[in-house]
mmCIF file of N, CA and C in Angstrom:
data_model
loop_
_atom_site.group_PDB
_atom_site.id
_atom_site.type_symbol
_atom_site.label_atom_id
_atom_site.label_comp_id
_atom_site.label_asym_id
_atom_site.label_seq_id
_atom_site.Cartn_x
_atom_site.Cartn_y
_atom_site.Cartn_z
ATOM 1 N N MET A 268 56.399 254.759 50.849
ATOM 2 C CA MET A 268 56.642 255.692 51.927
ATOM 3 C C MET A 268 58.374 256.043 51.634
ATOM 4 N N THR A 269 58.827 256.900 51.727
ATOM 5 C CA THR A 269 60.096 257.147 51.626
ATOM 6 C C THR A 269 60.812 258.153 52.619
ATOM 7 N N ALA A 270 61.318 258.232 53.292
ATOM 8 C CA ALA A 270 61.707 258.846 54.474
ATOM 9 C C ALA A 270 62.844 260.010 53.771
ATOM 10 N N ARG A 271 62.514 260.964 54.438
ATOM 11 C CA ARG A 271 63.327 262.471 53.756
ATOM 12 C C ARG A 271 64.636 262.455 54.753
ATOM 13 N N ARG A 272 65.797 262.625 54.130
ATOM 14 C CA ARG A 272 66.890 262.729 54.502
ATOM 15 C C ARG A 272 67.030 264.247 55.914
ATOM 16 N N ARG A 273 67.434 263.526 56.593
ATOM 17 C CA ARG A 273 67.824 264.951 57.069
ATOM 18 C C ARG A 273 69.471 265.406 57.176
ATOM 19 N N SER A 274 69.512 266.774 57.474
ATOM 20 C CA SER A 274 70.906 267.053 57.170
ATOM 21 C C SER A 274 71.424 267.012 58.421
ATOM 22 N N ARG A 275 72.907 266.876 58.638
ATOM 23 C CA ARG A 275 73.800 266.695 59.434
ATOM 24 C C ARG A 275 73.624 268.055 60.359
ATOM 25 N N ARG A 276 73.799 269.536 59.799
ATOM 26 C CA ARG A 276 73.550 270.762 60.285
ATOM 27 C C ARG A 276 72.122 270.922 60.038
ATOM 28 N N PRO A 277 71.126 270.959 60.873
ATOM 29 C CA PRO A 277 69.598 271.767 60.598
ATOM 30 C C PRO A 277 69.825 272.897 60.089
ATOM 31 N N GLY A 278 70.546 273.685 60.755
ATOM 32 C CA GLY A 278 70.627 275.487 60.093
ATOM 33 C C GLY A 278 71.778 275.667 58.801
ATOM 34 N N ALA A 279 71.823 274.573 58.471
ATOM 35 C CA ALA A 279 73.129 274.911 57.574
ATOM 36 C C ALA A 279 72.652 275.546 55.805
ATOM 37 N N THR A 280 70.934 274.682 55.698
ATOM 38 C CA THR A 280 70.553 275.206 54.244
ATOM 39 C C THR A 280 70.106 276.618 54.811
ATOM 40 N N LEU A 281 69.441 276.940 55.627
ATOM 41 C CA LEU A 281 68.717 278.441 56.049
ATOM 42 C C LEU A 281 70.208 279.551 55.987
ATOM 43 N N LEU A 282 71.205 278.789 56.362
ATOM 44 C CA LEU A 282 72.459 280.090 56.411
ATOM 45 C C LEU A 282 72.838 280.233 55.026
ATOM 46 N N ALA A 283 72.800 279.162 54.456
ATOM 47 C CA ALA A 283 73.213 279.525 52.981
ATOM 48 C C ALA A 283 72.444 279.911 52.313
ATOM 49 N N GLY A 284 70.894 280.109 52.481
ATOM 50 C CA GLY A 284 69.873 280.952 51.561
ATOM 51 C C GLY A 284 70.156 282.241 52.324
ATOM 52 N N VAL A 285 70.524 282.506 53.550
ATOM 53 C CA VAL A 285 70.378 283.996 53.729
ATOM 54 C C VAL A 285 71.376 284.510 53.356
ATOM 55 N N MET A 286 72.814 283.603 53.191
ATOM 56 C CA MET A 286 74.059 284.187 52.768
ATOM 57 C C MET A 286 73.750 284.477 51.461
ATOM 58 N N ALA A 287 73.000 283.603 50.256
ATOM 59 C CA ALA A 287 73.019 284.076 48.933
ATOM 60 C C ALA A 287 71.704 285.408 48.930
ATOM 61 N N VAL A 288 71.023 285.847 49.599
ATOM 62 C CA VAL A 288 70.436 287.071 49.454
ATOM 63 C C VAL A 288 70.974 287.901 50.094
ATOM 64 N N LEU A 289 71.754 288.253 50.945
ATOM 65 C CA LEU A 289 72.800 288.844 51.332
ATOM 66 C C LEU A 289 74.020 289.524 50.028
ATOM 67 N N ALA A 290 74.284 288.265 49.479
ATOM 68 C CA ALA A 290 75.469 288.601 48.546
ATOM 69 C C ALA A 290 74.348 289.100 47.314
ATOM 70 N N MET A 291 73.514 288.926 46.956
ATOM 71 C CA MET A 291 72.843 289.461 46.049
ATOM 72 C C MET A 291 72.251 290.655 45.924
ATOM 73 N N ALA A 292 71.963 291.287 47.654
ATOM 74 C CA ALA A 292 71.580 292.536 47.652
ATOM 75 C C ALA A 292 73.127 293.182 47.671
ATOM 76 N N GLY A 293 73.854 293.044 48.001
ATOM 77 C CA GLY A 293 75.376 293.933 48.231
ATOM 78 C C GLY A 293 75.994 294.015 46.537
ATOM 79 N N CYS A 294 75.638 293.652 45.481
ATOM 80 C CA CYS A 294 75.650 293.715 44.049
ATOM 81 C C CYS A 294 75.716 295.237 43.996
ATOM 82 N N ASP A 295 74.351 295.651 44.212
ATOM 83 C CA ASP A 295 74.197 297.110 43.862
ATOM 84 C C ASP A 295 75.232 298.161 44.367
ATOM 85 N N ALA A 296 75.378 297.865 45.669
ATOM 86 C CA ALA A 296 76.250 298.791 46.368
ATOM 87 C C ALA A 296 77.795 298.727 45.934
ATOM 88 N N VAL A 297 78.183 297.558 44.996
ATOM 89 C CA VAL A 297 79.572 297.736 44.662
ATOM 90 C C VAL A 297 80.369 298.786 43.805
ATOM 91 N N TYR A 298 79.298 299.612 43.160
ATOM 92 C CA TYR A 298 79.518 300.696 42.234
ATOM 93 C C TYR A 298 80.081 302.042 43.304
ATOM 94 N N ASP A 299 79.094 302.044 44.373
ATOM 95 C CA ASP A 299 78.841 303.154 44.968
ATOM 96 C C ASP A 299 80.185 303.022 45.959
ATOM 97 N N VAL A 300 80.724 301.832 46.437
ATOM 98 C CA VAL A 300 81.712 301.934 47.357
ATOM 99 C C VAL A 300 82.831 302.182 46.358
ATOM 100 N N ALA A 301 83.052 301.761 45.442
ATOM 101 C CA ALA A 301 84.586 302.163 44.456
ATOM 102 C C ALA A 301 84.484 303.323 43.924
ATOM 103 N N THR A 302 83.120 304.372 44.102
ATOM 104 C CA THR A 302 83.695 305.808 43.977
ATOM 105 C C THR A 302 83.469 306.431 45.034
ATOM 106 N N HIS A 303 83.385 306.012 46.614
ATOM 107 C CA HIS A 303 83.262 306.787 47.506
ATOM 108 C C HIS A 303 84.357 307.584 47.851
ATOM 109 N N PRO A 304 84.518 308.705 48.123
ATOM 110 C CA PRO A 304 85.258 309.554 48.511
ATOM 111 C C PRO A 304 86.417 308.672 49.970
ATOM 112 N N VAL A 305 85.596 308.087 50.741
ATOM 113 C CA VAL A 305 86.410 307.566 51.782
ATOM 114 C C VAL A 305 87.232 306.537 50.978
ATOM 115 N N THR A 306 86.530 305.775 50.110
ATOM 116 C CA THR A 306 87.725 304.492 49.736
ATOM 117 C C THR A 306 88.591 305.434 48.766
ATOM 118 N N LEU A 307 88.102 306.297 47.912
ATOM 119 C CA LEU A 307 89.409 306.530 47.105
ATOM 120 C C LEU A 307 90.631 307.455 48.057
ATOM 121 N N THR A 308 90.117 308.223 48.951
ATOM 122 C CA THR A 308 91.528 308.523 49.976
ATOM 123 C C THR A 308 91.982 307.646 50.663
ATOM 124 N N ALA A 309 91.431 306.176 50.925
ATOM 125 C CA ALA A 309 92.128 305.056 51.896
ATOM 126 C C ALA A 309 93.104 304.638 50.882
ATOM 127 N N GLY A 310 92.745 304.447 49.491
ATOM 128 C CA GLY A 310 93.399 303.414 48.518
ATOM 129 C C GLY A 310 94.561 304.624 48.236
ATOM 130 N N ALA A 311 94.397 305.999 47.960
ATOM 131 C CA ALA A 311 95.618 307.064 47.845
ATOM 132 C C ALA A 311 96.537 307.075 49.274
ATOM 133 N N LEU A 312 96.089 306.952 50.216
ATOM 134 C CA LEU A 312 96.863 306.819 51.448
ATOM 135 C C LEU A 312 97.765 305.454 51.297
ATOM 136 N N ASN A 313 97.259 304.511 51.062
ATOM 137 C CA ASN A 313 97.801 303.250 50.622
ATOM 138 C C ASN A 313 98.764 303.034 50.104
ATOM 139 N N VAL A 314 98.593 303.576 48.745
ATOM 140 C CA VAL A 314 99.903 303.932 47.670
ATOM 141 C C VAL A 314 100.950 304.891 48.169
ATOM 142 N N ALA A 315 100.609 306.189 48.889
ATOM 143 C CA ALA A 315 101.762 306.600 49.475
ATOM 144 C C ALA A 315 102.201 306.008 50.295
ATOM 145 N N THR A 316 101.586 305.366 51.469
ATOM 146 C CA THR A 316 102.536 304.648 52.210
ATOM 147 C C THR A 316 103.200 303.523 51.651
ATOM 148 N N VAL A 317 103.163 302.765 50.705
ATOM 149 C CA VAL A 317 103.990 302.203 50.140
ATOM 150 C C VAL A 317 104.822 302.778 49.280
ATOM 151 N N VAL A 318 104.841 303.811 48.595
ATOM 152 C CA VAL A 318 105.865 304.286 48.098
ATOM 153 C C VAL A 318 106.824 304.966 49.357
ATOM 154 N N ALA A 319 106.452 305.531 50.118
ATOM 155 C CA ALA A 319 107.232 306.313 51.279
ATOM 156 C C ALA A 319 107.592 305.075 52.100
ATOM 157 N N THR A 320 107.388 304.056 52.566
ATOM 158 C CA THR A 320 107.753 302.692 53.426
ATOM 159 C C THR A 320 108.066 301.432 52.951
ATOM 160 N N ASP A 321 107.506 301.068 51.644
ATOM 161 C CA ASP A 321 107.548 299.920 50.937
ATOM 162 C C ASP A 321 106.484 298.811 52.027
ATOM 163 N N LYS A 322 105.872 299.516 52.572
ATOM 164 C CA LYS A 322 104.543 298.542 53.357
ATOM 165 C C LYS A 322 103.367 299.195 53.338
ATOM 166 N N THR A 323 102.264 298.301 53.342
ATOM 167 C CA THR A 323 101.383 298.714 53.001
ATOM 168 C C THR A 323 100.058 299.399 54.388
ATOM 169 N N ILE A 324 99.162 300.045 54.602
ATOM 170 C CA ILE A 324 98.613 300.252 55.781
ATOM 171 C C ILE A 324 98.249 298.873 56.968
ATOM 172 N N PRO A 325 97.712 297.996 56.132
ATOM 173 C CA PRO A 325 97.589 296.822 57.016
ATOM 174 C C PRO A 325 98.935 296.122 57.283
ATOM 175 N N ASP A 326 99.892 296.287 56.609
ATOM 176 C CA ASP A 326 101.304 295.863 57.237
ATOM 177 C C ASP A 326 101.854 296.623 58.384
ATOM 178 N N HIS A 327 101.666 297.615 58.500
ATOM 179 C CA HIS A 327 102.212 298.343 59.949
ATOM 180 C C HIS A 327 101.336 297.854 61.096
ATOM 181 N N VAL A 328 99.916 297.693 61.001
ATOM 182 C CA VAL A 328 99.105 297.446 61.676
ATOM 183 C C VAL A 328 99.811 295.983 62.104
ATOM 184 N N VAL A 329 100.063 294.781 61.245
ATOM 185 C CA VAL A 329 100.519 293.647 61.595
ATOM 186 C C VAL A 329 101.777 293.871 62.178
ATOM 187 N N ASP A 330 102.578 294.784 61.930
ATOM 188 C CA ASP A 330 103.912 295.011 62.515
ATOM 189 C C ASP A 330 103.586 295.381 64.067
ATOM 190 N N LEU A 331 102.717 296.313 64.431
ATOM 191 C CA LEU A 331 102.310 296.572 66.044
ATOM 192 C C LEU A 331 101.641 295.184 66.514
ATOM 193 N N ALA A 332 101.012 294.421 65.914
ATOM 194 C CA ALA A 332 100.496 293.151 66.233
ATOM 195 C C ALA A 332 101.404 292.165 66.626
ATOM 196 N N THR A 333 102.461 291.971 65.459
ATOM 197 C CA THR A 333 103.342 290.853 66.088
ATOM 198 C C THR A 333 104.610 291.138 66.538
ATOM 199 N N GLY A 334 105.104 292.278 66.456
ATOM 200 C CA GLY A 334 106.377 292.777 66.450
ATOM 201 C C GLY A 334 107.344 292.567 65.775
ATOM 202 N N GLN A 335 107.147 291.995 64.516
ATOM 203 C CA GLN A 335 107.867 291.832 63.565
ATOM 204 C C GLN A 335 107.961 292.879 62.327
ATOM 205 N N ASP A 336 109.210 292.716 61.695
ATOM 206 C CA ASP A 336 109.083 293.718 60.291
ATOM 207 C C ASP A 336 107.875 292.831 59.026
ATOM 208 N N CYS A 337 106.911 293.056 58.716
ATOM 209 C CA CYS A 337 106.167 292.715 57.888
ATOM 210 C C CYS A 337 105.803 293.292 56.704
ATOM 211 N N SER A 338 106.063 293.031 55.375
ATOM 212 C CA SER A 338 105.963 293.804 54.246
ATOM 213 C C SER A 338 105.595 292.804 52.744
ATOM 214 N N LEU A 339 103.922 293.578 52.530
ATOM 215 C CA LEU A 339 103.744 292.736 51.169
ATOM 216 C C LEU A 339 104.217 293.071 50.129
ATOM 217 N N VAL A 340 105.032 294.090 49.872
ATOM 218 C CA VAL A 340 105.814 294.127 48.825
ATOM 219 C C VAL A 340 106.962 293.047 48.842
ATOM 220 N N ARG A 341 107.626 292.942 49.908
ATOM 221 C CA ARG A 341 108.514 292.190 50.055
ATOM 222 C C ARG A 341 108.155 290.540 49.525
ATOM 223 N N TYR A 342 106.774 290.207 50.187
ATOM 224 C CA TYR A 342 106.434 288.989 50.166
ATOM 225 C C TYR A 342 105.741 288.965 48.234
ATOM 226 N N SER A 343 105.665 289.892 47.960
ATOM 227 C CA SER A 343 105.375 290.062 46.332
ATOM 228 C C SER A 343 106.362 289.794 45.390
ATOM 229 N N THR A 344 107.729 290.115 45.964
ATOM 230 C CA THR A 344 109.244 289.434 45.318
ATOM 231 C C THR A 344 109.858 288.748 45.729
ATOM 232 N N GLY A 345 109.238 287.618 46.572
ATOM 233 C CA GLY A 345 109.732 286.389 46.648
ATOM 234 C C GLY A 345 110.012 286.152 48.219
ATOM 235 N N GLY A 346 110.466 286.953 49.016
ATOM 236 C CA GLY A 346 110.736 287.033 50.138
ATOM 237 C C GLY A 346 109.362 286.494 51.077
ATOM 238 N N TYR A 347 110.036 286.599 52.501
ATOM 239 C CA TYR A 347 109.058 286.127 53.749
ATOM 240 C C TYR A 347 107.760 287.487 53.948
ATOM 241 N N TYR A 348 106.708 287.131 54.446
ATOM 242 C CA TYR A 348 106.141 288.581 54.789
ATOM 243 C C TYR A 348 106.476 289.164 55.741
ATOM 244 N N CYS A 349 106.969 288.462 56.980
ATOM 245 C CA CYS A 349 107.272 288.863 58.448
ATOM 246 C C CYS A 349 108.881 288.088 58.589
ATOM 247 N N VAL A 350 109.530 289.038 58.862
ATOM 248 C CA VAL A 350 110.742 288.617 59.335
ATOM 249 C C VAL A 350 111.160 289.448 60.711
ATOM 250 N N LYS A 351 111.877 288.744 61.559
ATOM 251 C CA LYS A 351 112.289 289.261 63.165
ATOM 252 C C LYS A 351 113.019 290.398 62.511
ATOM 253 N N PRO A 352 112.959 291.665 63.238
ATOM 254 C CA PRO A 352 113.977 292.815 62.932
ATOM 255 C C PRO A 352 115.582 292.530 63.339
ATOM 256 N N LEU A 353 116.246 292.940 62.915
ATOM 257 C CA LEU A 353 117.664 293.172 63.363
ATOM 258 C C LEU A 353 117.809 293.888 64.265
ATOM 259 N N PRO A 354 119.120 293.356 65.145
ATOM 260 C CA PRO A 354 119.228 294.245 66.564
ATOM 261 C C PRO A 354 119.607 295.525 66.153
ATOM 262 N N ALA A 355 119.659 296.389 67.084
ATOM 263 C CA ALA A 355 120.252 297.929 66.488
ATOM 264 C C ALA A 355 121.833 297.744 66.128
ATOM 265 N N ASN A 356 122.102 298.597 64.826
ATOM 266 C CA ASN A 356 123.602 298.839 64.730
ATOM 267 C C ASN A 356 124.181 299.617 65.239
ATOM 268 N N LYS A 357 124.389 299.539 66.565
ATOM 269 C CA LYS A 357 125.251 300.759 67.492
ATOM 270 C C LYS A 357 126.780 300.407 67.188
ATOM 271 N N PRO A 358 127.474 302.017 66.865
ATOM 272 C CA PRO A 358 128.522 301.992 66.504
ATOM 273 C C PRO A 358 129.505 301.162 68.000
ATOM 274 N N VAL A 359 130.488 300.465 67.772
ATOM 275 C CA VAL A 359 131.460 300.304 68.927
ATOM 276 C C VAL A 359 132.273 301.214 69.042
ATOM 277 N N GLU A 360 132.322 301.829 70.429
ATOM 278 C CA GLU A 360 133.551 302.890 70.693
ATOM 279 C C GLU A 360 134.778 302.121 71.771
ATOM 280 N N THR A 361 135.687 302.423 71.147
ATOM 281 C CA THR A 361 136.904 302.252 72.141
ATOM 282 C C THR A 361 137.903 303.206 72.022
ATOM 283 N N ARG A 362 139.023 303.304 73.173
ATOM 284 C CA ARG A 362 140.177 303.924 73.159
ATOM 285 C C ARG A 362 141.241 303.013 72.752
ATOM 286 N N LEU A 363 142.028 303.577 71.585
ATOM 287 C CA LEU A 363 142.843 302.864 71.078
ATOM 288 C C LEU A 363 144.141 303.452 71.740
ATOM 289 N N TYR A 364 144.979 302.774 72.224
ATOM 290 C CA TYR A 364 146.741 303.369 72.409
ATOM 291 C C TYR A 364 147.178 302.818 71.411
ATOM 292 N N CYS A 365 147.774 303.688 70.679
ATOM 293 C CA CYS A 365 149.006 303.268 69.678
ATOM 294 C C CYS A 365 150.301 304.409 70.013
ATOM 295 N N TYR A 366 151.450 302.908 69.676
ATOM 296 C CA TYR A 366 152.717 303.052 69.954
ATOM 297 C C TYR A 366 153.698 302.752 68.795
ATOM 298 N N ARG A 367 154.698 303.840 68.308
ATOM 299 C CA ARG A 367 155.635 303.590 67.402
ATOM 300 C C ARG A 367 156.546 302.240 68.015
ATOM 301 N N SER A 368 156.608 301.489 66.853
ATOM 302 C CA SER A 368 157.377 300.095 66.946
ATOM 303 C C SER A 368 158.287 299.894 65.790
ATOM 304 N N ILE A 369 159.002 299.136 65.912
ATOM 305 C CA ILE A 369 159.969 299.264 64.431
ATOM 306 C C ILE A 369 159.420 298.970 63.274
ATOM 307 N N GLY A 370 159.113 299.911 62.310
ATOM 308 C CA GLY A 370 158.702 299.893 61.089
ATOM 309 C C GLY A 370 157.199 300.272 61.480
ATOM 310 N N LYS A 371 156.304 300.044 61.750
ATOM 311 C CA LYS A 371 154.820 300.270 62.184
ATOM 312 C C LYS A 371 154.467 300.586 63.622
ATOM 313 N N ILE A 372 153.381 300.972 63.229
ATOM 314 C CA ILE A 372 152.391 301.329 64.477
ATOM 315 C C ILE A 372 151.647 300.394 65.011
ATOM 316 N N SER A 373 151.696 300.003 66.528
ATOM 317 C CA SER A 373 150.868 298.917 66.939
ATOM 318 C C SER A 373 149.705 299.392 67.866
ATOM 319 N N CYS A 374 148.439 298.926 68.009
ATOM 320 C CA CYS A 374 147.688 299.678 68.457
ATOM 321 C C CYS A 374 147.014 298.467 69.887
ATOM 322 N N TYR A 375 146.874 298.959 70.725
ATOM 323 C CA TYR A 375 146.187 298.154 71.944
ATOM 324 C C TYR A 375 144.835 298.972 72.331
ATOM 325 N N ASP A 376 144.370 298.046 73.155
ATOM 326 C CA ASP A 376 142.919 298.485 73.561
ATOM 327 C C ASP A 376 143.276 298.943 75.094
ATOM 328 N N SER A 377 144.252 298.896 75.571
ATOM 329 C CA SER A 377 144.480 299.135 76.931
ATOM 330 C C SER A 377 146.396 299.844 77.063
ATOM 331 N N GLU A 378 146.255 300.767 77.995
ATOM 332 C CA GLU A 378 147.580 301.499 78.156
ATOM 333 C C GLU A 378 148.751 300.359 78.302
ATOM 334 N N ILE A 379 149.977 300.612 77.834
ATOM 335 C CA ILE A 379 151.160 299.636 78.228
ATOM 336 C C ILE A 379 152.210 300.710 79.382
ATOM 337 N N PRO A 380 152.199 300.415 80.522
ATOM 338 C CA PRO A 380 152.712 301.251 81.564
ATOM 339 C C PRO A 380 154.567 301.485 81.059
ATOM 340 N N GLY A 381 154.723 302.887 81.050
ATOM 341 C CA GLY A 381 156.303 303.089 80.512
ATOM 342 C C GLY A 381 156.288 303.688 79.207
ATOM 343 N N GLU A 382 155.307 303.202 78.203
ATOM 344 C CA GLU A 382 155.654 303.685 76.778
ATOM 345 C C GLU A 382 154.825 304.941 76.597
ATOM 346 N N GLU A 383 154.648 305.755 77.400
ATOM 347 C CA GLU A 383 154.068 307.296 77.211
ATOM 348 C C GLU A 383 154.733 307.876 75.750
ATOM 349 N N THR A 384 156.148 307.742 75.950
ATOM 350 C CA THR A 384 156.970 308.459 75.008
ATOM 351 C C THR A 384 156.752 307.800 73.493
ATOM 352 N N ARG A 385 156.383 306.764 73.470
ATOM 353 C CA ARG A 385 156.426 306.075 72.214
ATOM 354 C C ARG A 385 154.891 306.157 71.181
ATOM 355 N N GLN A 386 154.041 307.060 72.666
ATOM 356 C CA GLN A 386 152.197 306.487 72.230
ATOM 357 C C GLN A 386 152.176 307.946 70.933
ATOM 358 N N VAL A 387 151.642 307.554 70.046
ATOM 359 C CA VAL A 387 151.177 308.192 68.538
ATOM 360 C C VAL A 387 149.975 309.293 68.812
ATOM 361 N N THR A 388 148.928 308.500 69.197
ATOM 362 C CA THR A 388 147.684 309.306 69.469
ATOM 363 C C THR A 388 147.029 309.421 71.104
ATOM 364 N N ASP A 389 146.209 310.381 70.963
ATOM 365 C CA ASP A 389 146.252 311.114 72.219
ATOM 366 C C ASP A 389 145.317 310.017 72.987
ATOM 367 N N PRO A 390 145.238 309.811 73.974
ATOM 368 C CA PRO A 390 144.277 308.432 74.393
ATOM 369 C C PRO A 390 143.192 308.665 75.097
ATOM 370 N N ARG A 391 142.806 310.256 74.802
ATOM 371 C CA ARG A 391 141.377 310.488 75.351
ATOM 372 C C ARG A 391 140.443 310.566 74.052
ATOM 373 N N HIS A 392 141.097 310.149 72.847
ATOM 374 C CA HIS A 392 140.496 310.283 71.454
ATOM 375 C C HIS A 392 139.880 308.947 71.269
ATOM 376 N N VAL A 393 138.651 309.104 71.116
ATOM 377 C CA VAL A 393 137.802 307.596 70.884
ATOM 378 C C VAL A 393 137.656 307.446 69.621
ATOM 379 N N ILE A 394 137.958 306.158 69.418
ATOM 380 C CA ILE A 394 137.641 305.696 67.891
ATOM 381 C C ILE A 394 136.608 304.736 67.780
ATOM 382 N N SER A 395 135.550 304.564 66.925
ATOM 383 C CA SER A 395 134.174 304.491 66.660
ATOM 384 C C SER A 395 134.353 303.192 65.248
ATOM 385 N N SER A 396 133.382 302.440 65.402
ATOM 386 C CA SER A 396 133.469 301.234 64.143
ATOM 387 C C SER A 396 132.966 301.740 63.158
ATOM 388 N N ARG A 397 132.201 303.217 63.406
ATOM 389 C CA ARG A 397 131.573 303.792 62.184
ATOM 390 C C ARG A 397 131.519 305.227 62.304
ATOM 391 N N SER A 398 131.626 305.798 61.526
ATOM 392 C CA SER A 398 131.983 307.266 61.430
ATOM 393 C C SER A 398 130.431 308.125 61.182
ATOM 394 N N LEU A 399 130.192 309.158 61.676
ATOM 395 C CA LEU A 399 128.997 309.787 61.688
ATOM 396 C C LEU A 399 128.538 310.237 60.399
ATOM 397 N N SER A 400 129.245 309.978 59.203
ATOM 398 C CA SER A 400 128.708 310.297 57.613
ATOM 399 C C SER A 400 128.205 309.178 57.022
ATOM 400 N N GLY A 401 128.374 307.812 57.861
ATOM 401 C CA GLY A 401 127.643 306.463 57.249
ATOM 402 C C GLY A 401 128.587 305.346 57.899
ATOM 403 N N PRO A 402 128.088 304.355 57.243
ATOM 404 C CA PRO A 402 128.703 303.050 57.301
ATOM 405 C C PRO A 402 130.299 302.805 57.328
ATOM 406 N N MET A 403 130.718 302.045 57.997
ATOM 407 C CA MET A 403 132.086 301.487 57.844
ATOM 408 C C MET A 403 132.187 300.987 56.811
ATOM 409 N N THR A 404 133.458 301.176 55.896
ATOM 410 C CA THR A 404 133.707 300.455 54.552
ATOM 411 C C THR A 404 134.586 299.584 54.668
ATOM 412 N N GLY A 405 134.487 298.409 54.304
ATOM 413 C CA GLY A 405 135.477 297.348 54.264
ATOM 414 C C GLY A 405 136.285 297.355 53.202
ATOM 415 N N PRO A 406 137.495 296.476 53.396
ATOM 416 C CA PRO A 406 138.810 296.434 52.587
ATOM 417 C C PRO A 406 138.083 296.074 51.165
ATOM 418 N N LEU A 407 139.005 296.870 50.288
ATOM 419 C CA LEU A 407 138.596 296.718 49.358
ATOM 420 C C LEU A 407 139.060 295.159 48.286
ATOM 421 N N PRO A 408 138.317 295.113 47.280
ATOM 422 C CA PRO A 408 138.502 293.580 46.838
ATOM 423 C C PRO A 408 140.155 293.243 46.966
ATOM 424 N N GLY A 409 140.526 292.120 47.259
ATOM 425 C CA GLY A 409 141.552 291.196 47.032
ATOM 426 C C GLY A 409 142.427 292.063 48.374
ATOM 427 N N GLN A 410 142.221 292.527 49.225
ATOM 428 C CA GLN A 410 142.984 293.357 50.295
ATOM 429 C C GLN A 410 142.478 292.654 51.506
ATOM 430 N N ARG A 411 142.907 292.508 52.844
ATOM 431 C CA ARG A 411 142.696 291.711 53.605
ATOM 432 C C ARG A 411 142.561 292.839 54.799
#
C-alpha cells in the first residue's frame, strides 16, 4: 500500500479548478466586451485625455491618490512614472530704487536717504521677475 501525498494547501487544487472553469467561461464574453458601447466610449475618452493632458484616466486617479505627478506617457519614453510636483513658479516682486552714478545707473532694494534728486525711476514702480506675457528670458549665449 502506498500512501497518498497530501497537498500543503488543501484548497489549492479546488481553487485552481474553479479558476480554470471561470477563465474558459469568460472566453465567450471577450468579443461582446470589446465592441460594447461603454468600452468604446471609455477608450475614446482615454485617448482624448492622453492627447489633452499627456496622462491616461488611471494616471489622474493615481495623481489624486498619491499627490504626485504620474504619467504613463512619460514612463513609456524612459522617464519615471511618478514625480514630485515642482513648487509654484510665482514671480518675485520687489521695489527697486535706481540712482544715477558716474557712467551708469545703480539699483538697490532700499532707498538711500538724501539721494532723491539722483533717482531715475519712480519708487512706487514694482519690478517683477517675470512679465505678464511669459517667463523671463535669460542672457544670450556668451553674455553674463
